[in-house]
Each structure stands twice: as C-alpha cells, then as structure tokens.
Amino acid sequence: MTMTSPTKVPELGLPARSAERLPKRPSRFKPGAGKQLQGGPFAYIALAVVGIGSLLPLYWTLVAASHTQDEVLASTPPFLPGGRLLHNLDAAWSQAHLGKAIVNSVIVSSCITAATLFFCTLAGYAFAKMRFRGRGALMTGVIATLTIPPQLSVVPLFMMMSDIGWGGNLESVIFPTLVSAFGVFFMRQYLSEALPYELIEAAKIDGANNFRIVLSVVLPVARPAMMVLGMLTFVQAWNDFFWPYLALNQQNPTLQVALGQLSASYTPDQSIVMAGALISTLPLLVVFVIFGKQIVGGIMSGAVKG
C-alpha cells in the first residue's frame, strides 16, 4: 500500500488538507462594492427636469430672437422659433457694433483668466506648502477682502485709472482683476490636500529650485483645480458689466457694455436685444464644448487619490 504525499497549494505552499482547514477571512468590501451605480426611473426624471429647466432660458432667447417685438410681447407669446432670426442677428450686430465688442471681450477675458491662474496658483502654493512668518495673518487678510463689496472701491479705482491715463482703455478693465482673493483661497485649499510634502522634498533632494518645483510638481498636481478656476474666471470676466461699463466708453466697449446700448433707448426692440444676448452666449457654449471634457476629466482625476 503506497502512501501519497499531500498535494501542495501553489499559492500558499501548504498541503491541500491544511489549506482546507484555513479559515476564510471576512471580506472588507460589501457585495457589489466598486460596481457602477445604476439610476432608477426617479433619477432619470430628476435629471430630465433639471436639464429642461437649465435649457429653457436659452431656448426662450432663441425663440424671442427669431420673432418680431409685437409677437414676443403678445398676450400669447410664441413657443416655436420663427423666421426672423438672421434679420435680428444682423440688426443687433450692426446697431451695437458687436464685432469689435467681441474682440475686446475675448482679449479681456483671456488676459484675466491667464493672469488669475498664474498668480493664484503661485499664491495658493505659497500659502499651502511654504513656511514663512505672517502666513496666517496674510491669508486672513486675503479672505477678509471677500467680504468687501466691490462697489466701495469703484470711485478710488476709477480715479486711479484716470490718473494713470488708462481711462476708456482695456487696460483699466484687465489690470484691476489680474488676481482674485477667491482664486487664491481656492488653490490654497486644493493644494493643501492634493500636494504631499514628499513630492516637494523629493524634488529638493534632486536639486530642483523653487521655479522648477512649481513647473514640474505643482502645476501638474494643480491642473484639475486650474481648469475649474479658469472656467469660472472666464465666464465671470465675459459676463462682467458693472466695472467695464464705468471704465470704458461707447467707442471701445466689451460685449456686455455693447449689449447695454441696445436696451438704452426709450423703446428698445426686445427681439433685437434677445438676438444680441444670443450672440453673447454662443462663445461661452463653444468654449464649454471644446474644453468641457477636459474640465470634467480634470475634476474626476483630482477626486481620485493615488
């Protein structure tokens, strides 16, 4: 009678009988963990309601811009687009000189967005990871500026721009908004959690200076937050009306200031005003369509911890 040696379990290196006696560890994960959640009918209904509610103002702008003023102001307004869209767009374009206004808005919004991302990222990194005297007091001062209404600084800012000689020029709109307190606070909060000290210390051991650390370590980590901050800054600069209306003149306006001229008459044509509003909305839609996937992808990559 031959004795057979017990077979080995390759993974554990133990006999089969001993392996059978090993107690099974309880799994830390619940059944179905890690799987993609599936929405029910209520979720789809809620998303449909939110989507329709978000698109309704844009749709009404399109409808009003494609009809006459009498049809828009009738007791029963139209609910479908009409046939005067091109006529109203051409009228709004020629009456408000929107060509130059769009170019000015692109210049102003792009410059403000680029400068805000640069300065706010540097300041956020300094407040988040660098040690220097008075850091807490300075950060408190930055946050405190958020509580000051911007209308209080209009008069001294207007006098300052006039003394410099920038009255009526785009520089008077760009330079006062090169950096924002919200952007500094936003980048500081993000980098405090997303940027570990180990990466900075490793870069210093490799001989990198502060400029190299910012370029090779900070900017790649801060990219998701920069995409979000850039989108918010561009939209805010594009839609800003109050300060550009005071700082610029009718010969050199931004888009929102030019649209204000359409409704400044005693009896403005609402259909033409809506056509101008539609023109001002299209560039934002184009920007979001082009960079929307990158913005959402940046948010998702920033939400996943390595």
Short mmCIF file of C-alpha atoms in Angstrom, two decimals:
data_model
loop_
_atom_site.label_atom_id
_atom_site.label_comp_id
_atom_site.label_asym_id
_atom_site.label_seq_id
_atom_site.Cartn_x
_atom_site.Cartn_y
_atom_site.Cartn_z
CA MET A 1 0.00 0.00 0.00
CA THR A 2 1.63 3.18 -1.17
CA MET A 3 1.35 6.45 0.70
CA THR A 4 0.75 9.50 -1.44
CA SER A 5 2.11 12.74 -0.25
CA PRO A 6 -0.43 15.55 0.07
CA THR A 7 -0.50 17.92 -2.87
CA LYS A 8 0.82 21.41 -2.45
CA VAL A 9 -1.23 24.51 -2.93
CA PRO A 10 0.91 26.69 -5.24
CA GLU A 11 -0.28 29.99 -3.86
CA LEU A 12 0.31 29.18 -0.18
CA GLY A 13 2.88 26.37 -0.29
CA LEU A 14 0.76 24.31 2.17
CA PRO A 15 -0.70 20.80 1.92
CA ALA A 16 -4.19 20.59 0.48
CA ARG A 17 -5.68 19.30 3.74
CA SER A 18 -4.08 22.08 5.74
CA ALA A 19 -5.26 24.60 3.21
CA GLU A 20 -8.80 23.30 3.55
CA ARG A 21 -8.71 23.96 7.29
CA LEU A 22 -7.66 27.60 6.87
CA PRO A 23 -10.47 29.90 7.99
CA LYS A 24 -11.75 32.30 5.39
CA ARG A 25 -11.19 35.94 6.17
CA PRO A 26 -14.28 38.06 6.08
CA SER A 27 -14.20 40.44 3.15
CA ARG A 28 -13.89 44.11 3.98
CA PHE A 29 -15.96 45.06 0.97
CA LYS A 30 -19.68 44.79 0.79
CA PRO A 31 -21.29 42.85 -2.05
CA GLY A 32 -21.42 45.00 -5.12
CA ALA A 33 -18.73 47.42 -3.92
CA GLY A 34 -16.79 49.00 -6.77
CA LYS A 35 -19.59 48.48 -9.27
CA GLN A 36 -21.12 51.38 -11.11
CA LEU A 37 -24.38 52.50 -9.58
CA GLN A 38 -27.42 52.35 -11.80
CA GLY A 39 -30.02 55.07 -11.63
CA GLY A 40 -33.69 54.29 -11.36
CA PRO A 41 -36.66 55.99 -13.01
CA PHE A 42 -36.72 58.74 -10.38
CA ALA A 43 -33.09 59.67 -11.13
CA TYR A 44 -33.78 59.96 -14.85
CA ILE A 45 -36.89 62.04 -14.23
CA ALA A 46 -34.98 64.38 -11.92
CA LEU A 47 -32.15 64.76 -14.42
CA ALA A 48 -34.62 65.46 -17.22
CA VAL A 49 -36.37 68.16 -15.17
CA VAL A 50 -33.07 69.82 -14.26
CA GLY A 51 -31.84 69.65 -17.86
CA ILE A 52 -35.04 71.13 -19.29
CA GLY A 53 -35.05 73.86 -16.65
CA SER A 54 -31.44 74.76 -17.50
CA LEU A 55 -32.07 74.89 -21.25
CA LEU A 56 -35.39 76.74 -21.05
CA PRO A 57 -33.90 80.30 -20.76
CA LEU A 58 -31.60 79.64 -23.71
CA TYR A 59 -34.49 78.25 -25.75
CA TRP A 60 -36.68 81.25 -24.97
CA THR A 61 -33.84 83.57 -26.03
CA LEU A 62 -33.71 81.73 -29.35
CA VAL A 63 -37.50 81.95 -29.77
CA ALA A 64 -37.64 85.66 -28.91
CA ALA A 65 -34.69 86.44 -31.20
CA SER A 66 -36.47 84.83 -34.16
CA HIS A 67 -39.73 86.84 -33.94
CA THR A 68 -40.78 90.46 -34.08
CA GLN A 69 -41.25 92.54 -30.96
CA ASP A 70 -45.04 92.54 -31.37
CA GLU A 71 -45.09 88.74 -31.45
CA VAL A 72 -42.83 88.49 -28.39
CA LEU A 73 -44.93 90.95 -26.35
CA ALA A 74 -48.28 89.48 -27.42
CA SER A 75 -50.67 88.12 -24.84
CA THR A 76 -49.95 84.63 -26.18
CA PRO A 77 -46.20 84.57 -26.87
CA PRO A 78 -44.81 82.13 -29.42
CA PHE A 79 -43.33 78.82 -28.28
CA LEU A 80 -41.56 77.84 -31.51
CA PRO A 81 -38.71 79.64 -33.34
CA GLY A 82 -39.73 81.95 -36.16
CA GLY A 83 -38.13 83.06 -39.38
CA ARG A 84 -36.58 86.42 -38.41
CA LEU A 85 -33.51 85.08 -36.61
CA LEU A 86 -30.95 86.10 -39.24
CA HIS A 87 -32.57 89.52 -39.67
CA ASN A 88 -32.49 90.23 -35.93
CA LEU A 89 -28.92 88.94 -35.58
CA ASP A 90 -27.78 91.25 -38.38
CA ALA A 91 -29.63 94.20 -36.82
CA ALA A 92 -28.08 93.58 -33.40
CA TRP A 93 -24.63 93.13 -34.95
CA SER A 94 -24.80 96.42 -36.85
CA GLN A 95 -26.55 98.56 -34.24
CA ALA A 96 -24.24 97.66 -31.33
CA HIS A 97 -21.02 97.11 -33.36
CA LEU A 98 -20.67 93.68 -31.82
CA GLY A 99 -17.66 92.70 -33.93
CA LYS A 100 -15.26 94.99 -32.06
CA ALA A 101 -17.02 94.27 -28.77
CA ILE A 102 -16.49 90.51 -29.16
CA VAL A 103 -12.78 91.01 -29.89
CA ASN A 104 -12.44 93.23 -26.80
CA SER A 105 -14.26 90.68 -24.64
CA VAL A 106 -12.01 87.87 -25.88
CA ILE A 107 -8.89 89.91 -25.09
CA VAL A 108 -10.12 90.95 -21.65
CA SER A 109 -11.42 87.53 -20.62
CA SER A 110 -8.34 85.66 -21.88
CA CYS A 111 -5.87 88.00 -20.19
CA ILE A 112 -7.77 87.96 -16.89
CA THR A 113 -8.09 84.17 -16.94
CA ALA A 114 -4.41 83.54 -17.74
CA ALA A 115 -3.18 86.01 -15.12
CA THR A 116 -5.57 84.71 -12.47
CA LEU A 117 -4.45 81.11 -12.99
CA PHE A 118 -0.78 82.08 -12.83
CA PHE A 119 -0.85 84.34 -9.78
CA CYS A 120 -3.47 82.39 -7.83
CA THR A 121 -1.63 79.10 -8.33
CA LEU A 122 1.64 80.61 -7.12
CA ALA A 123 -0.02 82.29 -4.15
CA GLY A 124 -2.03 79.17 -3.31
CA TYR A 125 1.14 77.05 -3.33
CA ALA A 126 2.94 79.54 -1.11
CA PHE A 127 0.11 79.64 1.44
CA ALA A 128 -0.39 75.87 1.34
CA LYS A 129 3.14 74.44 1.48
CA MET A 130 5.68 77.16 2.26
CA ARG A 131 6.55 78.25 5.78
CA PHE A 132 7.08 81.97 6.35
CA ARG A 133 6.32 84.49 9.05
CA GLY A 134 2.87 86.03 8.96
CA ARG A 135 1.38 83.38 6.68
CA GLY A 136 -1.80 83.01 8.72
CA ALA A 137 -2.34 86.76 9.04
CA LEU A 138 -1.85 87.30 5.32
CA MET A 139 -4.26 84.51 4.47
CA THR A 140 -6.81 86.01 6.86
CA GLY A 141 -6.42 89.35 5.10
CA VAL A 142 -6.98 87.73 1.71
CA ILE A 143 -10.16 86.06 2.92
CA ALA A 144 -11.32 89.30 4.56
CA THR A 145 -11.27 91.08 1.19
CA LEU A 146 -14.07 88.76 0.04
CA THR A 147 -16.41 90.47 2.48
CA ILE A 148 -15.85 93.94 0.97
CA PRO A 149 -18.44 94.88 -1.69
CA PRO A 150 -16.74 95.77 -4.98
CA GLN A 151 -18.91 98.90 -5.28
CA LEU A 152 -16.92 100.52 -2.45
CA SER A 153 -13.71 100.52 -4.50
CA VAL A 154 -15.23 101.90 -7.69
CA VAL A 155 -14.55 105.60 -7.03
CA PRO A 156 -10.88 105.32 -5.97
CA LEU A 157 -10.23 102.73 -8.69
CA PHE A 158 -11.78 105.00 -11.34
CA MET A 159 -9.67 107.93 -10.16
CA MET A 160 -6.54 105.77 -10.20
CA MET A 161 -7.17 104.59 -13.77
CA SER A 162 -7.78 108.19 -14.86
CA ASP A 163 -4.55 109.40 -13.26
CA ILE A 164 -2.58 106.64 -14.98
CA GLY A 165 -4.17 107.54 -18.31
CA TRP A 166 -5.99 104.27 -18.87
CA GLY A 167 -9.50 105.72 -18.87
CA GLY A 168 -11.53 104.19 -21.70
CA ASN A 169 -8.85 101.58 -22.50
CA LEU A 170 -8.96 97.82 -21.97
CA GLU A 171 -6.06 98.04 -19.51
CA SER A 172 -8.40 99.68 -16.99
CA VAL A 173 -10.55 96.51 -17.02
CA ILE A 174 -7.73 93.94 -17.15
CA PHE A 175 -5.22 95.08 -14.55
CA PRO A 176 -7.55 95.53 -11.51
CA THR A 177 -8.67 91.89 -11.87
CA LEU A 178 -5.38 90.10 -12.56
CA VAL A 179 -5.72 88.16 -9.31
CA SER A 180 -8.73 87.27 -7.17
CA ALA A 181 -8.99 86.51 -3.48
CA PHE A 182 -11.35 83.63 -4.22
CA GLY A 183 -8.81 82.12 -6.62
CA VAL A 184 -6.03 82.29 -4.02
CA PHE A 185 -8.23 80.67 -1.38
CA PHE A 186 -9.48 78.03 -3.82
CA MET A 187 -5.99 77.00 -4.97
CA ARG A 188 -4.68 77.05 -1.41
CA GLN A 189 -7.39 74.69 -0.22
CA TYR A 190 -6.87 72.32 -3.15
CA LEU A 191 -3.07 72.18 -2.93
CA SER A 192 -3.18 71.66 0.84
CA GLU A 193 -4.85 68.29 0.27
CA ALA A 194 -3.67 67.24 -3.20
CA LEU A 195 0.04 68.09 -3.00
CA PRO A 196 2.01 65.95 -0.49
CA TYR A 197 5.17 67.28 1.11
CA GLU A 198 7.02 64.15 -0.03
CA LEU A 199 6.91 65.26 -3.66
CA ILE A 200 8.36 68.66 -2.79
CA GLU A 201 11.11 67.14 -0.62
CA ALA A 202 11.99 64.64 -3.34
CA ALA A 203 12.29 67.46 -5.87
CA LYS A 204 14.55 69.42 -3.50
CA ILE A 205 16.76 66.35 -2.99
CA ASP A 206 17.10 66.07 -6.77
CA GLY A 207 18.39 69.65 -6.82
CA ALA A 208 15.30 71.44 -8.15
CA ASN A 209 14.85 75.08 -7.26
CA ASN A 210 11.51 76.70 -6.45
CA PHE A 211 10.79 77.59 -10.07
CA ARG A 212 11.48 74.02 -11.17
CA ILE A 213 9.31 72.65 -8.37
CA VAL A 214 6.39 74.84 -9.43
CA LEU A 215 6.84 73.92 -13.09
CA SER A 216 7.35 70.16 -12.70
CA VAL A 217 5.47 69.31 -9.49
CA VAL A 218 2.92 71.96 -8.55
CA LEU A 219 1.38 72.68 -11.96
CA PRO A 220 0.67 69.00 -12.88
CA VAL A 221 -0.95 68.43 -9.48
CA ALA A 222 -2.92 71.69 -9.63
CA ARG A 223 -4.19 71.12 -13.19
CA PRO A 224 -7.71 69.92 -12.20
CA ALA A 225 -8.29 72.90 -9.93
CA MET A 226 -6.82 75.27 -12.53
CA MET A 227 -9.29 74.03 -15.14
CA VAL A 228 -12.23 74.70 -12.84
CA LEU A 229 -10.90 78.09 -11.73
CA GLY A 230 -10.16 79.05 -15.33
CA MET A 231 -13.69 78.21 -16.43
CA LEU A 232 -15.25 80.21 -13.58
CA THR A 233 -12.93 83.17 -14.15
CA PHE A 234 -13.53 83.27 -17.91
CA VAL A 235 -17.31 83.17 -17.50
CA GLN A 236 -17.23 85.88 -14.84
CA ALA A 237 -14.95 88.14 -16.92
CA TRP A 238 -17.05 87.56 -20.04
CA ASN A 239 -20.31 88.45 -18.29
CA ASP A 240 -18.95 91.36 -16.25
CA PHE A 241 -20.90 94.53 -16.90
CA PHE A 242 -20.59 96.92 -13.93
CA TRP A 243 -16.91 97.88 -13.99
CA PRO A 244 -16.43 97.75 -17.81
CA TYR A 245 -19.49 100.00 -18.16
CA LEU A 246 -17.82 102.61 -15.94
CA ALA A 247 -14.25 102.23 -17.20
CA LEU A 248 -14.85 102.00 -20.96
CA ASN A 249 -16.62 104.25 -23.44
CA GLN A 250 -19.06 103.54 -26.26
CA GLN A 251 -16.30 103.57 -28.87
CA ASN A 252 -14.30 100.79 -27.17
CA PRO A 253 -16.79 98.56 -25.30
CA THR A 254 -16.82 94.95 -24.25
CA LEU A 255 -19.67 92.74 -25.37
CA GLN A 256 -21.85 93.25 -22.31
CA VAL A 257 -21.43 97.03 -22.49
CA ALA A 258 -22.35 96.96 -26.18
CA LEU A 259 -25.46 94.92 -25.41
CA GLY A 260 -26.43 97.52 -22.83
CA GLN A 261 -26.54 100.08 -25.62
CA LEU A 262 -29.23 98.04 -27.40
CA SER A 263 -31.62 98.41 -24.47
CA ALA A 264 -30.64 102.01 -23.62
CA SER A 265 -33.15 103.61 -25.97
CA TYR A 266 -36.57 104.78 -24.86
CA THR A 267 -38.39 101.92 -26.64
CA PRO A 268 -35.87 99.12 -27.20
CA ASP A 269 -36.71 96.31 -29.59
CA GLN A 270 -36.80 93.23 -27.35
CA SER A 271 -36.32 90.83 -30.23
CA ILE A 272 -33.08 92.56 -31.25
CA VAL A 273 -31.94 92.66 -27.63
CA MET A 274 -32.54 88.91 -27.38
CA ALA A 275 -30.61 88.40 -30.60
CA GLY A 276 -27.66 90.25 -29.10
CA ALA A 277 -27.92 88.17 -25.94
CA LEU A 278 -27.88 85.03 -28.08
CA ILE A 279 -24.70 86.22 -29.80
CA SER A 280 -23.04 86.82 -26.42
CA THR A 281 -23.97 83.32 -25.23
CA LEU A 282 -22.64 81.39 -28.22
CA PRO A 283 -18.91 81.91 -27.46
CA LEU A 284 -19.38 80.53 -23.95
CA LEU A 285 -21.10 77.47 -25.35
CA VAL A 286 -18.26 76.95 -27.81
CA VAL A 287 -15.66 77.21 -25.03
CA PHE A 288 -17.53 74.72 -22.89
CA VAL A 289 -17.97 72.28 -25.79
CA ILE A 290 -14.24 72.43 -26.58
CA PHE A 291 -12.89 72.29 -23.02
CA GLY A 292 -15.81 70.67 -21.20
CA LYS A 293 -14.41 67.15 -21.42
CA GLN A 294 -11.02 68.30 -20.12
CA ILE A 295 -12.64 70.19 -17.25
CA VAL A 296 -14.77 67.23 -16.20
CA GLY A 297 -11.82 64.87 -16.64
CA GLY A 298 -9.65 67.12 -14.52
CA ILE A 299 -12.26 67.19 -11.77
CA MET A 300 -12.54 63.40 -11.77
CA SER A 301 -8.78 62.87 -11.77
CA GLY A 302 -8.42 65.30 -8.89
CA ALA A 303 -11.09 63.45 -6.93
CA VAL A 304 -9.19 60.12 -7.12
CA LYS A 305 -6.36 59.76 -4.63
CA GLY A 306 -3.32 57.73 -5.62
#
